[in-house]
CSV table of C-alpha atoms and ligand atoms in Angstrom, one decimal:
chain,number,residue,atom,x,y,z
T,61,MET,CA,71.7,117.2,122.9
T,62,GLY,CA,67.8,117.2,122.6
T,63,ALA,CA,65.9,117.1,119.4
T,64,PHE,CA,65.6,120.3,117.3
T,65,GLU,CA,62.7,121.7,115.4
T,66,THR,CA,64.8,122.6,112.3
T,67,LEU,CA,67.8,120.6,112.3
T,68,ILE,CA,69.0,117.1,112.8
T,69,TYR,CA,72.3,116.6,114.6
T,70,GLU,CA,74.0,113.1,114.4
T,71,LYS,CA,77.3,112.0,115.6
T,72,GLU,CA,78.9,108.9,114.1
T,73,GLY,CA,82.2,108.2,115.8
T,74,THR,CA,84.4,111.4,115.3
T,75,ILE,CA,82.1,112.8,112.5
T,76,GLY,CA,79.3,115.2,113.3
T,77,CYS,CA,76.5,115.7,110.7
T,78,VAL,CA,74.0,118.6,110.7
T,79,THR,CA,71.0,118.4,108.5
T,80,LEU,CA,68.9,121.4,107.9
T,81,ASN,CA,65.5,120.0,108.2
T,82,ARG,CA,62.7,122.2,106.9
T,83,PRO,CA,62.3,120.4,103.5
T,84,GLN,CA,58.8,121.7,103.1
T,85,SER,CA,60.2,125.3,102.8
T,86,LEU,CA,63.4,124.2,101.0
T,87,ASN,CA,65.3,124.4,104.3
T,88,ALA,CA,64.8,128.2,104.4
T,89,TYR,CA,66.7,129.8,107.3
T,90,ASN,CA,64.3,131.1,110.0
T,91,ILE,CA,64.8,132.3,113.6
T,92,GLN,CA,64.2,129.0,115.0
T,93,MET,CA,67.0,127.6,112.8
T,94,ARG,CA,69.3,130.3,113.9
T,95,ASP,CA,68.6,129.3,117.5
T,96,ASP,CA,69.0,125.6,116.8
T,97,LEU,CA,72.2,126.2,115.0
T,98,SER,CA,73.6,128.3,117.8
T,99,VAL,CA,73.1,125.4,120.2
T,100,VAL,CA,74.6,122.8,117.8
T,101,LEU,CA,77.6,124.9,116.9
T,102,ARG,CA,78.5,125.5,120.5
T,103,ALA,CA,78.1,121.9,121.3
T,104,VAL,CA,80.3,120.9,118.3
T,105,ARG,CA,83.0,123.6,119.3
T,106,ASP,CA,83.0,122.1,122.9
T,107,ASP,CA,83.1,118.5,121.9
T,108,ASP,CA,86.7,117.4,121.4
T,109,GLU,CA,85.5,114.0,120.0
T,110,VAL,CA,84.1,115.7,117.0
T,111,ARG,CA,87.0,116.0,114.4
T,112,VAL,CA,84.9,117.2,111.4
T,113,VAL,CA,81.4,118.2,110.7
T,114,LEU,CA,79.2,117.9,107.6
T,115,PHE,CA,76.3,120.3,106.8
T,116,LYS,CA,73.7,119.1,104.4
T,117,GLY,CA,70.0,119.8,103.6
T,118,ALA,CA,67.0,117.5,103.9
T,119,GLY,CA,64.8,116.6,100.9
T,120,GLU,CA,65.6,116.4,97.2
T,121,LYS,CA,65.3,120.0,96.1
T,122,ALA,CA,67.5,122.2,98.2
T,123,PHE,CA,70.4,122.7,100.6
T,124,CYS,CA,68.8,125.9,101.7
T,125,ALA,CA,66.7,128.5,99.6
T,126,GLY,CA,67.9,131.4,101.8
T,127,ALA,CA,66.1,133.4,104.6
T,128,ASP,CA,62.6,132.4,105.3
T,129,LEU,CA,60.6,134.8,103.3
T,130,THR,CA,57.5,134.4,105.4
T,131,GLU,CA,59.3,135.9,108.4
T,132,PHE,CA,60.2,138.9,106.1
T,133,LEU,CA,56.5,139.4,105.1
T,134,THR,CA,54.8,139.1,108.4
T,135,ALA,CA,55.1,141.0,111.7
T,136,PRO,CA,57.7,141.9,112.9
T,137,PRO,CA,58.5,144.1,109.9
T,138,PRO,CA,61.5,143.3,107.9
T,139,VAL,CA,63.7,145.7,109.7
T,140,SER,CA,63.0,144.2,113.1
T,141,ALA,CA,63.2,140.7,111.7
T,142,ARG,CA,66.7,141.5,110.6
T,143,ARG,CA,67.6,143.2,113.8
T,144,ILE,CA,66.5,140.1,115.8
T,145,ARG,CA,68.8,138.0,113.6
T,146,PHE,CA,71.7,140.4,114.4
T,147,ASP,CA,71.1,139.9,118.2
T,148,ARG,CA,72.7,136.5,117.9
T,149,ASP,CA,75.9,136.3,116.0
T,150,VAL,CA,75.5,132.8,114.6
T,151,TRP,CA,77.8,133.5,111.7
T,152,GLY,CA,80.6,134.7,113.9
T,153,LEU,CA,80.1,131.5,115.9
T,154,PHE,CA,80.2,129.6,112.7
T,155,LEU,CA,83.5,131.1,111.7
T,156,SER,CA,85.0,130.4,115.3
T,157,ILE,CA,84.5,126.7,115.1
T,158,PRO,CA,88.0,125.2,115.4
T,159,GLN,CA,87.2,121.8,113.6
T,160,PRO,CA,87.0,121.4,109.8
T,161,LEU,CA,83.5,121.9,108.4
T,162,ILE,CA,82.3,120.6,105.1
T,163,ALA,CA,79.2,121.9,103.2
T,164,VAL,CA,77.4,119.2,101.2
T,165,LEU,CA,75.4,121.1,98.6
T,166,HIS,CA,72.5,120.0,96.4
T,167,GLY,CA,69.6,121.8,94.7
T,168,TYR,CA,69.0,125.4,95.5
T,169,VAL,CA,71.8,127.1,97.5
T,170,LEU,CA,70.6,130.6,97.9
T,171,GLY,CA,71.1,133.6,100.1
T,172,SER,CA,71.9,132.5,103.7
T,173,GLY,CA,72.3,129.0,102.1
T,174,ILE,CA,75.4,130.1,100.2
T,175,GLU,CA,76.5,132.2,103.2
T,176,MET,CA,76.3,129.2,105.5
T,177,ALA,CA,78.4,127.2,102.9
T,178,LEU,CA,81.0,130.0,103.0
T,179,CYS,CA,81.4,129.6,106.6
T,180,CYS,CA,82.5,126.1,106.0
T,181,ASP,CA,86.0,125.2,105.0
T,182,MET,CA,85.2,123.1,102.0
T,183,ARG,CA,82.3,122.8,99.8
T,184,ILE,CA,81.2,119.7,97.9
T,185,ALA,CA,78.3,120.2,95.4
T,186,SER,CA,76.1,117.8,93.4
T,187,ASP,CA,75.7,118.4,89.7
T,188,ASP,CA,72.1,119.7,90.2
T,189,ALA,CA,73.2,122.6,92.6
T,190,HIS,CA,72.4,126.2,91.8
T,191,PHE,CA,73.9,129.1,93.6
T,192,GLY,CA,72.5,132.7,93.9
T,193,LEU,CA,72.4,135.6,96.2
T,194,PRO,CA,68.8,137.0,95.5
T,195,GLU,CA,69.0,139.7,98.4
T,196,VAL,CA,69.3,142.5,96.0
T,197,GLU,CA,66.0,141.6,94.4
T,198,LEU,CA,64.4,142.0,97.9
T,199,GLY,CA,66.2,145.3,98.6
T,200,ILE,CA,68.4,144.0,101.3
T,201,LEU,CA,72.1,143.3,101.9
T,202,PRO,CA,73.3,139.8,102.5
T,203,ALA,CA,74.0,139.9,106.2
T,204,ALA,CA,75.3,136.5,107.1
T,205,GLY,CA,78.9,137.5,106.1
T,206,GLY,CA,78.4,137.0,102.3
T,207,THR,CA,79.8,140.3,101.3
T,208,GLN,CA,83.0,139.5,103.1
T,209,THR,CA,83.3,135.7,102.7
T,210,LEU,CA,82.4,135.4,99.0
T,211,PRO,CA,85.1,137.8,97.6
T,212,ARG,CA,87.7,136.2,99.8
T,213,LEU,CA,86.8,132.9,98.1
T,214,VAL,CA,86.1,133.9,94.5
T,215,GLY,CA,87.7,137.3,94.2
T,216,GLN,CA,86.0,140.7,94.0
T,217,GLY,CA,85.0,140.6,90.3
T,218,LYS,CA,82.9,137.3,90.6
T,219,ALA,CA,81.5,138.2,94.1
T,220,LEU,CA,80.4,141.7,92.9
T,221,GLU,CA,78.6,140.2,89.9
T,222,MET,CA,76.8,137.7,91.9
T,223,LEU,CA,75.9,140.2,94.7
T,224,MET,CA,75.0,142.9,92.3
T,225,SER,CA,73.0,140.9,89.6
T,226,GLY,CA,71.5,138.2,91.8
T,227,ARG,CA,72.1,135.9,88.8
T,228,ARG,CA,72.1,132.3,89.6
T,229,ILE,CA,75.0,130.0,88.6
T,230,ASN,CA,75.0,126.3,88.1
T,231,ALA,CA,77.5,123.8,89.7
T,232,GLN,CA,80.0,123.9,86.8
T,233,GLU,CA,80.2,127.8,87.0
T,234,ALA,CA,80.5,127.5,90.8
T,235,TRP,CA,83.4,125.1,90.5
T,236,GLU,CA,85.1,127.2,87.7
T,237,SER,CA,84.9,130.2,90.0
T,238,GLY,CA,86.2,128.4,93.0
T,239,LEU,CA,83.0,128.6,94.9
T,240,VAL,CA,83.0,124.9,95.4
T,241,ASN,CA,85.9,122.4,95.6
T,242,ARG,CA,84.2,119.5,93.8
T,243,VAL,CA,81.2,118.8,91.8
T,244,VAL,CA,80.0,115.1,91.9
T,245,PRO,CA,76.9,113.2,90.7
T,246,LYS,CA,74.0,113.8,93.0
T,247,SER,CA,73.6,110.0,93.7
T,248,ARG,CA,77.0,109.9,95.2
T,249,LEU,CA,77.1,113.2,96.9
T,250,LEU,CA,76.8,112.0,100.5
T,251,GLU,CA,79.0,109.1,100.0
T,252,ILE,CA,81.8,111.2,98.7
T,253,ALA,CA,81.3,113.9,101.4
T,254,LYS,CA,81.4,111.2,104.1
T,255,LYS,CA,84.6,109.6,102.5
T,256,THR,CA,86.2,113.1,102.7
T,257,ALA,CA,85.2,113.6,106.3
T,258,GLU,CA,86.6,110.2,107.2
T,259,LYS,CA,89.9,111.1,105.6
T,260,ILE,CA,90.1,114.3,107.5
T,261,ALA,CA,89.0,112.6,110.7
T,262,SER,CA,91.8,110.1,110.3
T,263,TYR,CA,94.5,112.8,110.7
T,264,ASP,CA,95.7,114.3,113.9
T,265,PRO,CA,92.9,116.6,115.0
T,266,ASP,CA,95.4,119.2,116.4
T,267,VAL,CA,97.1,119.4,113.1
T,268,MET,CA,93.7,119.9,111.4
T,269,ARG,CA,92.8,122.7,113.8
T,270,CYS,CA,96.2,124.4,113.2
T,271,VAL,CA,95.8,124.2,109.4
T,272,LYS,CA,92.4,125.8,109.7
T,273,GLN,CA,93.7,128.5,112.0
T,274,ALA,CA,96.6,129.3,109.9
T,275,VAL,CA,94.5,129.7,106.8
T,276,ARG,CA,91.5,131.3,108.2
T,277,ARG,CA,93.3,133.8,110.4
T,278,GLY,CA,96.2,134.2,108.0
T,279,ILE,CA,94.1,135.4,105.0
T,280,ASP,CA,93.4,138.7,107.0
T,281,LEU,CA,97.0,139.2,107.8
T,282,SER,CA,100.0,140.7,106.1
T,283,LEU,CA,102.3,137.9,104.6
T,284,THR,CA,104.8,138.7,107.3
T,285,GLU,CA,102.3,138.3,110.1
T,286,GLY,CA,100.9,135.4,108.4
T,287,LEU,CA,104.3,133.6,108.3
T,288,ASP,CA,104.8,134.4,111.9
T,289,LEU,CA,101.4,132.9,112.7
T,290,GLU,CA,102.3,129.7,110.8
T,291,LYS,CA,105.6,129.5,112.7
T,292,ARG,CA,103.9,129.9,116.0
T,293,LEU,CA,101.3,127.2,115.2
T,294,ALA,CA,104.1,124.9,114.0
T,295,HIS,CA,106.0,125.4,117.2
T,296,GLN,CA,102.9,124.9,119.3
T,297,LEU,CA,102.1,121.6,117.6
T,298,LEU,CA,105.8,120.4,118.1
T,299,ARG,CA,105.6,121.4,121.8
T,300,SER,CA,102.3,119.6,122.3
T,301,ASN,CA,103.8,116.5,120.6
T,302,GLY,CA,106.8,116.8,123.0
T,303,LEU,CA,109.3,117.5,120.3
T,304,ASN,CA,111.7,120.4,120.1
T,305,HIS,CA,111.7,122.8,117.2
T,306,GLU,CA,115.3,123.6,116.4
T,307,HIS,CA,115.1,122.5,113.0
T,308,THR,CA,112.3,124.9,112.0
J,455,LIG,N1,61.3,131.1,102.5
J,455,LIG,C1,60.1,130.5,102.9
J,455,LIG,N2,59.6,129.6,102.1
J,455,LIG,C2,60.3,129.2,100.9
J,455,LIG,C3,61.5,129.9,100.6
J,455,LIG,C4,62.0,130.8,101.4
J,455,LIG,N3,63.2,131.5,101.1
J,455,LIG,N4,61.8,129.3,99.4
J,455,LIG,C5,60.9,128.3,99.1
J,455,LIG,N5,60.0,128.4,100.0
J,455,LIG,C6,58.8,127.4,100.0
J,455,LIG,C7,57.8,127.9,98.9
J,455,LIG,O1,57.0,128.9,99.5
J,455,LIG,C8,57.0,126.6,98.8
J,455,LIG,O2,56.1,126.4,99.8
J,455,LIG,P1,54.6,125.8,99.5
J,455,LIG,O3,54.8,124.5,99.0
J,455,LIG,O4,53.9,126.0,100.9
J,455,LIG,O5,53.9,126.8,98.6
J,455,LIG,C9,58.1,125.5,98.9
J,455,LIG,O6,59.1,126.1,99.6
J,455,LIG,C10,58.6,125.0,97.6
J,455,LIG,O7,59.0,126.1,96.9
J,455,LIG,P2,58.6,126.4,95.5
J,455,LIG,O8,58.7,127.9,95.2
J,455,LIG,O9,57.3,125.8,95.2
J,455,LIG,O10,59.6,125.6,94.6
J,455,LIG,P3,60.2,125.9,93.1
J,455,LIG,O11,61.1,124.7,92.7
J,455,LIG,O12,59.0,126.4,92.2
J,455,LIG,O13,61.1,127.3,93.3
J,455,LIG,C11,62.8,128.6,94.3
J,455,LIG,C12,62.4,127.2,94.0
J,455,LIG,C13,64.0,128.5,95.2
J,455,LIG,C14,63.3,129.2,92.9
J,455,LIG,C15,61.7,129.5,94.9
J,455,LIG,O14,61.2,128.8,96.0
J,455,LIG,C16,62.3,130.8,95.4
J,455,LIG,O15,62.6,131.7,94.6
J,455,LIG,N6,62.4,130.9,96.6
J,455,LIG,C17,62.8,132.2,97.3
J,455,LIG,C18,64.3,132.3,97.3
J,455,LIG,C19,64.7,133.6,97.9
J,455,LIG,O16,64.5,134.8,97.5
J,455,LIG,N7,65.4,133.5,99.2
J,455,LIG,C20,65.7,134.6,100.1
J,455,LIG,C21,67.0,134.9,99.9
J,455,LIG,S1,67.6,136.3,101.0
């Protein structure tokens, strides 16, 4: 994979690491980043060597301060700028990645930044992280899945409050509401995230993919359908391991 304008992609053994790399703009999400992410996500999806991927932000101040406002304020006008974004469904692609994804969050995690983190399977935050969905202040709707992914994680009440008020919450409140899995000291954020990734990468990758599929797809199914999905995945795993499944 070649170099990217807005991202760094590194692979260490079985662990991939994507760094949003526009620190001068607090890693704001622009059209180029959308294109770069599309390339990286496809490469990750098709690379069986990669067992888990970390997503982090470059610089001291932010994981990502949301959509790039300079693209909103210049030609093409905001509506066209948004339409261009919709043309490539990077968020659908994100959610279709079979491997476990971990968001490593520090500083500002706003707008598309939160939405990107919500496309990941786990979120580890440093104690300086701040979360918010400022779209309402700009007169737009979050369109990177946030209205759907956030309530699935934190419940309708908290999601509606964040989406309707635009209020920023700190790492402690994010943890209390289930938005992030862990809050750790900033100095240890990357080390702890890497350890978590190593642990996940040490397990059978097929099991990890099945766990992800069972939960991710199951959440949108009825309990009966979800149990059926779980059973099918369990049988599939046993078959691929050459075992029979009479005991299940
Ligand atoms: N798009 C484009 N550039 C952005 C940006 C964004 N979303 N967020 C920050 N930047 C740029 C700033 O313009 C500034 O650039 P400059 O140094 O050339 O002036 C640089 O990043 C640093 O940001 P700054 O505002 O100076 O940092 P701060 O610590 O004072 O404030 C924020 C940080 C996040 C509170 C503030 O930058 C902000 O409100 N950003 C916009 C958040 C937003 O509305 N995102 C859109 C969501 S849809």
